XYZ file of C-alpha atoms in Angstrom:
478
model
C 52.121 107.141 57.640
C 53.688 109.104 60.303
C 51.691 107.808 64.020
C 49.605 109.893 65.009
C 51.668 112.953 67.388
C 49.243 111.926 70.817
C 51.532 108.140 69.849
C 53.700 106.589 72.746
C 55.357 105.932 69.302
C 55.509 109.332 68.859
C 56.922 110.274 71.375
C 59.510 107.093 71.327
C 60.505 108.928 68.359
C 61.305 112.187 69.418
C 63.221 110.361 72.334
C 65.407 108.798 70.105
C 65.593 112.039 67.661
C 66.717 114.262 70.849
C 69.196 111.569 71.808
C 70.714 111.645 68.486
C 71.096 116.024 68.498
C 72.500 115.251 71.800
C 75.538 113.186 70.985
C 75.833 114.951 68.060
C 76.131 118.465 70.598
C 77.961 116.802 73.197
C 80.211 115.516 71.023
C 81.359 119.094 69.664
C 81.615 120.100 73.142
C 83.247 117.287 74.914
C 86.863 117.426 73.392
C 87.961 120.589 74.592
C 88.557 120.003 77.611
C 89.959 116.293 77.311
C 92.579 118.109 75.171
C 95.601 118.581 76.727
C 95.450 114.940 77.577
C 95.699 113.591 73.965
C 98.158 116.098 73.280
C 100.496 114.704 75.971
C 99.142 110.853 74.817
C 99.083 111.060 71.284
C 101.720 113.693 70.692
C 100.195 115.956 69.303
C 101.776 119.582 67.565
C 99.709 122.868 68.696
C 98.697 123.393 65.294
C 98.019 119.427 64.709
C 96.144 119.902 68.419
C 92.984 122.242 66.978
C 92.612 119.463 64.185
C 90.651 117.688 66.712
C 88.566 119.741 66.710
C 88.861 121.000 63.107
C 87.865 118.155 60.834
C 84.696 117.267 62.953
C 84.033 120.954 62.717
C 84.074 120.826 59.023
C 82.751 117.278 57.960
C 79.691 118.166 59.984
C 79.216 122.322 58.734
C 79.873 121.359 55.255
C 77.578 117.599 54.800
C 74.249 118.930 56.621
C 73.362 120.623 53.670
C 74.314 117.646 50.970
C 72.285 114.917 54.097
C 68.958 116.633 54.348
C 68.213 116.733 50.930
C 69.470 113.279 50.124
C 66.723 112.306 53.149
C 64.027 113.581 51.112
C 65.406 111.816 48.054
C 66.802 108.508 49.846
C 63.902 108.167 52.883
C 64.962 110.320 56.765
C 64.279 107.122 58.112
C 67.284 105.301 56.264
C 69.954 108.944 56.439
C 69.094 108.846 60.481
C 70.074 105.221 61.451
C 73.081 105.338 58.693
C 74.233 108.567 60.290
C 73.752 107.200 63.708
C 76.031 103.670 61.978
C 78.638 106.264 61.582
C 79.401 108.179 63.638
C 78.581 105.341 66.506
C 82.133 103.252 64.757
C 83.603 106.443 64.335
C 83.033 106.979 68.452
C 84.712 102.858 68.720
C 87.537 104.405 66.344
C 88.853 107.477 67.953
C 89.111 105.491 70.890
C 91.587 103.855 69.820
C 93.179 105.758 68.125
C 96.770 105.788 68.965
C 98.240 108.540 66.795
C 97.028 111.471 65.323
C 96.135 110.532 61.874
C 93.961 107.592 63.088
C 92.661 110.300 65.773
C 92.149 112.868 63.059
C 90.592 110.822 60.559
C 87.982 109.421 63.150
C 86.632 113.256 64.304
C 85.824 113.591 60.194
C 83.565 110.039 59.899
C 82.473 111.481 62.615
C 81.508 114.397 61.870
C 80.073 112.341 58.979
C 77.824 110.960 60.363
C 76.343 113.370 62.894
C 75.457 115.596 60.008
C 73.737 112.819 58.182
C 71.563 112.182 61.411
C 71.076 115.083 62.867
C 70.066 116.967 58.965
C 67.150 115.292 59.145
C 65.641 115.257 61.966
C 63.850 118.278 62.930
C 62.120 117.346 58.963
C 61.904 113.044 60.760
C 60.295 115.801 63.658
C 57.409 117.770 61.785
C 55.583 115.549 60.634
C 55.559 113.567 63.605
C 54.573 115.557 64.470
C 51.738 118.034 63.012
C 49.403 119.687 65.910
C 50.945 123.400 66.477
C 50.902 122.868 70.479
C 52.854 119.158 70.100
C 55.059 120.128 67.114
C 56.004 123.524 69.327
C 56.404 120.811 72.769
C 58.459 118.819 70.484
C 60.723 121.556 68.970
C 61.027 122.888 72.585
C 62.491 119.612 73.676
C 64.543 119.328 70.708
C 65.644 122.722 71.070
C 66.836 122.175 74.546
C 69.109 119.425 73.763
C 70.746 120.778 71.748
C 71.533 123.859 73.737
C 71.795 121.661 77.668
C 74.000 119.360 75.239
C 77.413 122.156 74.510
C 77.446 123.218 79.311
C 77.008 118.791 79.593
C 79.686 118.519 77.256
C 82.479 120.169 79.125
C 81.448 118.881 82.592
C 81.165 115.678 81.544
C 84.438 115.977 79.543
C 86.282 116.648 82.215
C 84.188 114.542 84.694
C 85.455 111.245 82.596
C 89.181 112.728 81.301
C 90.209 112.913 85.004
C 88.361 110.068 86.905
C 89.586 107.443 83.816
C 90.928 108.785 80.765
C 89.850 110.944 77.032
C 89.468 108.183 75.338
C 86.451 107.565 76.976
C 84.482 110.656 76.251
C 84.304 108.245 72.898
C 84.013 105.043 74.280
C 80.348 106.547 76.072
C 79.158 107.424 72.982
C 79.322 103.068 72.214
C 76.243 101.963 74.262
C 74.164 104.971 73.581
C 74.465 105.197 69.811
C 73.643 100.763 69.818
C 70.454 102.033 72.050
C 69.846 105.148 70.099
C 69.832 102.443 66.614
C 68.073 99.830 68.297
C 65.183 101.963 69.292
C 65.183 103.844 66.217
C 64.546 100.765 63.976
C 60.840 100.253 66.153
C 59.543 104.296 66.345
C 60.931 106.020 63.501
C 57.766 105.615 60.980
C 58.419 104.775 58.015
C 58.841 108.137 55.587
C 58.172 107.781 51.581
C 60.989 109.135 49.813
C 61.293 111.019 46.652
C 63.784 109.039 45.204
C 67.344 109.796 43.993
C 65.700 110.957 40.221
C 63.843 113.478 42.092
C 67.153 115.091 42.630
C 70.620 113.193 42.471
C 72.057 116.982 40.871
C 75.730 115.556 41.628
C 77.328 118.422 40.217
C 75.630 120.872 42.339
C 76.665 118.492 45.311
C 79.941 118.269 44.743
C 80.029 122.026 44.413
C 77.862 123.162 47.477
C 79.861 120.925 49.302
C 83.588 121.395 48.665
C 82.318 125.382 49.082
C 81.258 124.867 52.448
C 84.194 122.829 53.079
C 86.325 125.427 52.015
C 84.468 127.911 53.310
C 84.293 126.296 56.971
C 88.650 125.603 56.654
C 89.339 129.225 55.423
C 87.593 130.659 58.680
C 88.815 127.656 61.014
C 92.185 129.290 60.369
C 91.791 132.866 60.619
C 93.016 132.616 64.379
C 96.234 131.152 62.725
C 96.461 132.613 60.052
C 94.886 136.630 60.418
C 92.093 137.308 58.113
C 93.437 140.031 56.138
C 96.446 136.655 54.831
C 96.628 135.351 51.601
C 95.617 131.844 52.942
C 92.659 132.777 54.485
C 91.024 135.564 50.958
C 92.261 132.666 49.243
C 90.215 129.955 50.832
C 87.430 132.499 51.009
C 86.598 133.696 47.488
C 86.940 130.410 46.485
C 84.096 129.604 48.157
C 82.573 132.513 47.599
C 83.431 131.006 43.729
C 81.901 127.243 44.418
C 78.663 128.980 46.335
C 78.207 131.218 43.370
C 78.495 128.138 40.910
C 75.812 126.443 43.225
C 72.791 129.036 43.223
C 73.442 129.529 39.474
C 73.742 125.918 39.103
C 70.450 125.441 41.204
C 68.487 127.562 39.159
C 68.616 125.594 35.672
C 68.909 122.347 36.836
C 66.388 120.024 36.094
C 66.193 117.885 39.058
C 68.270 121.248 41.340
C 69.607 119.322 44.937
C 68.676 122.589 46.400
C 64.946 124.275 44.888
C 66.183 127.403 45.334
C 62.043 127.620 45.939
C 62.911 126.550 49.628
C 64.721 130.561 49.640
C 61.136 132.628 48.873
C 59.514 131.797 51.970
C 60.404 134.123 54.470
C 59.996 132.211 57.345
C 62.839 130.028 55.998
C 65.231 132.815 55.045
C 64.636 135.296 57.970
C 64.974 132.211 60.498
C 68.337 131.326 58.871
C 69.498 134.185 58.590
C 68.655 135.591 62.227
C 70.240 132.267 63.627
C 73.521 132.753 61.695
C 73.553 135.832 63.614
C 72.500 135.225 66.811
C 75.095 131.451 67.076
C 78.132 134.021 65.896
C 77.183 136.170 68.797
C 76.432 133.373 71.761
C 79.624 131.629 70.483
C 81.298 134.386 72.992
C 78.791 132.981 76.157
C 78.981 129.523 75.764
C 83.242 129.728 75.196
C 84.708 132.356 76.138
C 82.774 132.828 79.112
C 84.305 128.995 79.930
C 87.903 130.559 79.200
C 87.681 133.957 81.050
C 86.713 131.117 83.737
C 89.469 129.425 83.425
C 92.309 131.985 82.806
C 91.046 134.559 84.668
C 89.265 133.224 88.096
C 91.563 130.639 87.735
C 88.195 128.230 87.655
C 89.419 123.835 86.874
C 87.470 122.368 83.768
C 85.041 120.341 85.542
C 84.613 124.398 88.447
C 83.486 125.842 85.081
C 81.461 123.537 83.749
C 79.096 123.413 86.986
C 79.355 127.360 87.114
C 77.940 127.181 83.572
C 75.121 124.218 84.598
C 72.373 126.974 85.794
C 72.444 128.036 82.046
C 71.229 125.013 80.699
C 68.766 124.521 83.833
C 67.211 128.119 83.280
C 67.313 126.919 79.263
C 66.268 123.447 79.961
C 63.218 124.912 82.393
C 62.207 127.744 79.720
C 62.350 125.450 76.225
C 60.485 122.912 78.220
C 57.591 124.431 79.891
C 57.154 128.032 79.111
C 57.763 127.960 75.524
C 55.687 126.089 73.711
C 52.846 127.975 75.589
C 53.946 130.988 75.334
C 54.233 130.242 71.096
C 50.898 129.675 70.665
C 49.480 132.289 72.600
C 52.038 134.918 71.499
C 53.331 133.712 67.789
C 56.578 133.011 67.177
C 57.959 136.518 66.271
C 57.431 137.313 68.927
C 58.500 134.804 71.804
C 62.335 135.296 69.401
C 62.149 139.130 69.750
C 61.673 138.314 73.294
C 64.466 135.551 73.618
C 66.971 137.806 71.550
C 66.490 140.653 73.677
C 67.145 138.997 76.937
C 70.329 137.463 75.378
C 71.455 140.625 74.346
C 71.519 141.779 78.665
C 73.649 139.233 78.981
C 76.148 139.590 76.765
C 75.737 143.440 77.614
C 76.758 142.887 81.645
C 79.314 140.332 80.546
C 81.042 143.865 78.811
C 81.582 144.909 82.548
C 82.239 141.631 84.327
C 85.481 142.577 86.124
C 88.914 141.192 86.687
C 88.232 139.721 90.525
C 84.593 138.671 89.633
C 82.343 137.288 92.392
C 80.159 134.662 90.847
C 77.450 135.181 92.780
C 76.468 138.779 92.150
C 78.667 139.618 88.825
C 77.572 136.729 86.447
C 74.996 133.933 88.021
C 72.540 137.097 86.887
C 73.903 136.639 83.778
C 73.854 132.734 83.377
C 69.980 133.111 84.828
C 69.296 135.842 81.639
C 70.049 132.961 79.386
C 66.745 131.706 79.551
C 66.022 133.529 76.801
C 67.861 131.436 74.940
C 65.442 128.398 75.899
C 62.567 131.405 74.546
C 64.601 132.259 71.061
C 65.517 128.658 69.505
C 62.479 126.877 69.759
C 60.542 129.969 68.285
C 63.708 130.022 65.448
C 63.355 126.686 65.124
C 59.764 126.668 64.607
C 59.453 129.687 61.932
C 62.746 127.953 59.821
C 60.573 124.497 59.251
C 56.869 125.988 59.321
C 57.598 128.142 55.278
C 58.650 124.085 53.455
C 56.946 121.996 52.526
C 56.830 118.290 53.779
C 58.785 117.438 50.531
C 61.181 119.331 51.304
C 60.963 118.613 55.506
C 64.768 117.281 55.321
C 66.387 120.206 53.442
C 64.884 122.255 55.355
C 66.581 121.024 58.678
C 70.068 120.474 56.834
C 69.645 123.823 56.415
C 68.909 125.329 59.428
C 71.834 122.836 61.089
C 74.531 124.330 58.276
C 73.543 127.849 59.184
C 73.936 127.380 62.909
C 77.359 125.908 61.991
C 78.444 128.101 59.705
C 77.818 130.667 62.766
C 78.981 128.508 65.001
C 83.031 128.547 63.055
C 82.190 132.509 62.564
C 81.860 133.142 66.068
C 84.670 130.758 67.012
C 86.754 132.455 64.276
C 85.735 136.800 64.420
C 85.230 137.416 68.080
C 88.625 134.799 69.478
C 90.609 136.667 66.871
C 88.748 140.045 68.330
C 89.691 138.648 71.647
C 93.146 138.062 70.987
C 94.166 140.899 69.090
C 92.588 143.076 72.283
C 94.526 141.357 74.824
C 97.672 141.758 73.091
C 97.595 145.371 72.258
C 96.482 146.507 76.544
C 99.200 143.336 77.520
C 102.148 145.290 74.828
C 100.432 148.493 76.854
C 101.702 147.065 80.372
C 98.530 145.988 81.731
C 98.764 142.516 83.642
C 97.888 139.597 82.686
C 94.812 138.653 83.566
C 93.381 142.155 83.199
C 94.189 142.210 80.086
C 92.332 138.874 79.007
C 88.963 140.389 80.905
C 89.826 143.598 78.660
C 89.572 141.304 75.368
C 86.793 139.240 76.712
C 84.861 142.632 77.382
C 85.724 143.227 73.234
C 84.203 140.003 72.115
C 80.855 140.195 74.414
C 80.398 143.668 73.300
C 80.993 143.183 69.316
C 78.179 139.642 70.369
C 75.583 141.859 71.754
C 76.076 144.089 68.236
C 75.333 141.257 66.583
C 72.290 140.062 68.638
C 71.059 143.855 67.347
C 71.153 142.646 64.086
C 69.447 139.031 64.663
C 67.067 141.385 66.689
C 66.661 143.747 63.925
C 66.617 141.370 61.126
C 63.800 139.294 63.020
C 61.624 141.967 63.364
C 60.841 143.595 60.055
C 62.252 140.753 57.749
C 59.695 137.479 59.849
C 56.008 138.602 60.105
C 53.443 138.454 62.979
C 51.661 135.455 62.688
C 47.907 135.690 64.473
C 48.583 133.508 68.147
C 46.427 130.510 67.978
C 44.386 130.871 70.206
C 43.507 134.452 68.583
C 42.580 132.484 65.555
C 40.365 130.472 67.111
C 38.186 133.170 68.350
C 38.289 135.343 64.675
C 36.815 131.411 63.332
C 34.194 131.670 65.807
C 32.889 134.669 65.336
């Protein structure tokens, strides 16, 4: 039986899960500012260097769904411990890497470990915290670590690379990973697993993993090959065929890996669709704003991280301090809609950011409006997990993380490609480099704002309003 939600053990477990999520998110962003140093030391080619990021993304994104279901079958605690162990060992290998091949292999293993641990995190959390207010607070803490981790990763990556060496962006994971394992052994409750016989669909596992891997590979290589190339279309078609085969298999299999009943929940299906759109749109904030600061305004790596730090701080303040009581009072759907409206304002303002911007007047208001993410993500997470049965909690957690990674990959591919194409067009028309870059970013921000409006429409029409807790209690009393 899980520990009571108010027990110190439950809150210690929340700290462990949040730390695991923080390591996963940090590792996705911390390498970006260290990549030039890696290229110089290890002799990466420009194309080969992209695999430092791609190897991690492909392994992580393609294995989340499988890892989430396996967590239900073999035990979510076991899966979290195994994933954290794999991630920590892979971090040591990455830090010691003396060749591009070893570093890329280590990054792939890091992605495997991250998928195993993060896929079951939400599943453990929702079984630990069953009281609505406590669960909302716990989800807010968990969501904050994910939202703030990317910004912190950029700052930390720049500082460690400048002060020590690029290897230390991986070595720093070792004490954190070991401490997480030791505390998790005591803090995480032993859960009752369903057993492999309850869903050991090997064919389904091969279909979904290879389909997601082919799809994510096609997406992350769009910028190199082009959206209409034979490479992109071929791998895209292969991914669709494999995933269609997976869904057909799940509809007929006696012991499906992913019971399709989970998609019958409007909350689960709608929340995952909204998340994919929202994350794809917000790539243009997280990454393209960083590129704008460096390539147009001339900021350094550490300066860029510090410039974006106010966004992380307001996201943290709102998600930790305001989201839980607002969700309890107004319901997840209303809080989600409010958050998406604020985020649409963020990207709307960025479509007008000038070449010679003032941080205080042009960018700081944008960073403060990012508070909308602190409202939207906890509400969205709660909705995605609310429609799943306890036996499917790991699967629902893995599915939610999978759509997040797919959205991120789509955002990377589509928005960066549009920005690059627009920049090239403006450069050929004779515009100065800074002006051409800014014009490209403007287009990406505008498309991102459109994706958020679509997410708003889906959330409004698909997700059912929930009666707020306080109003429900008054009705029952009457």
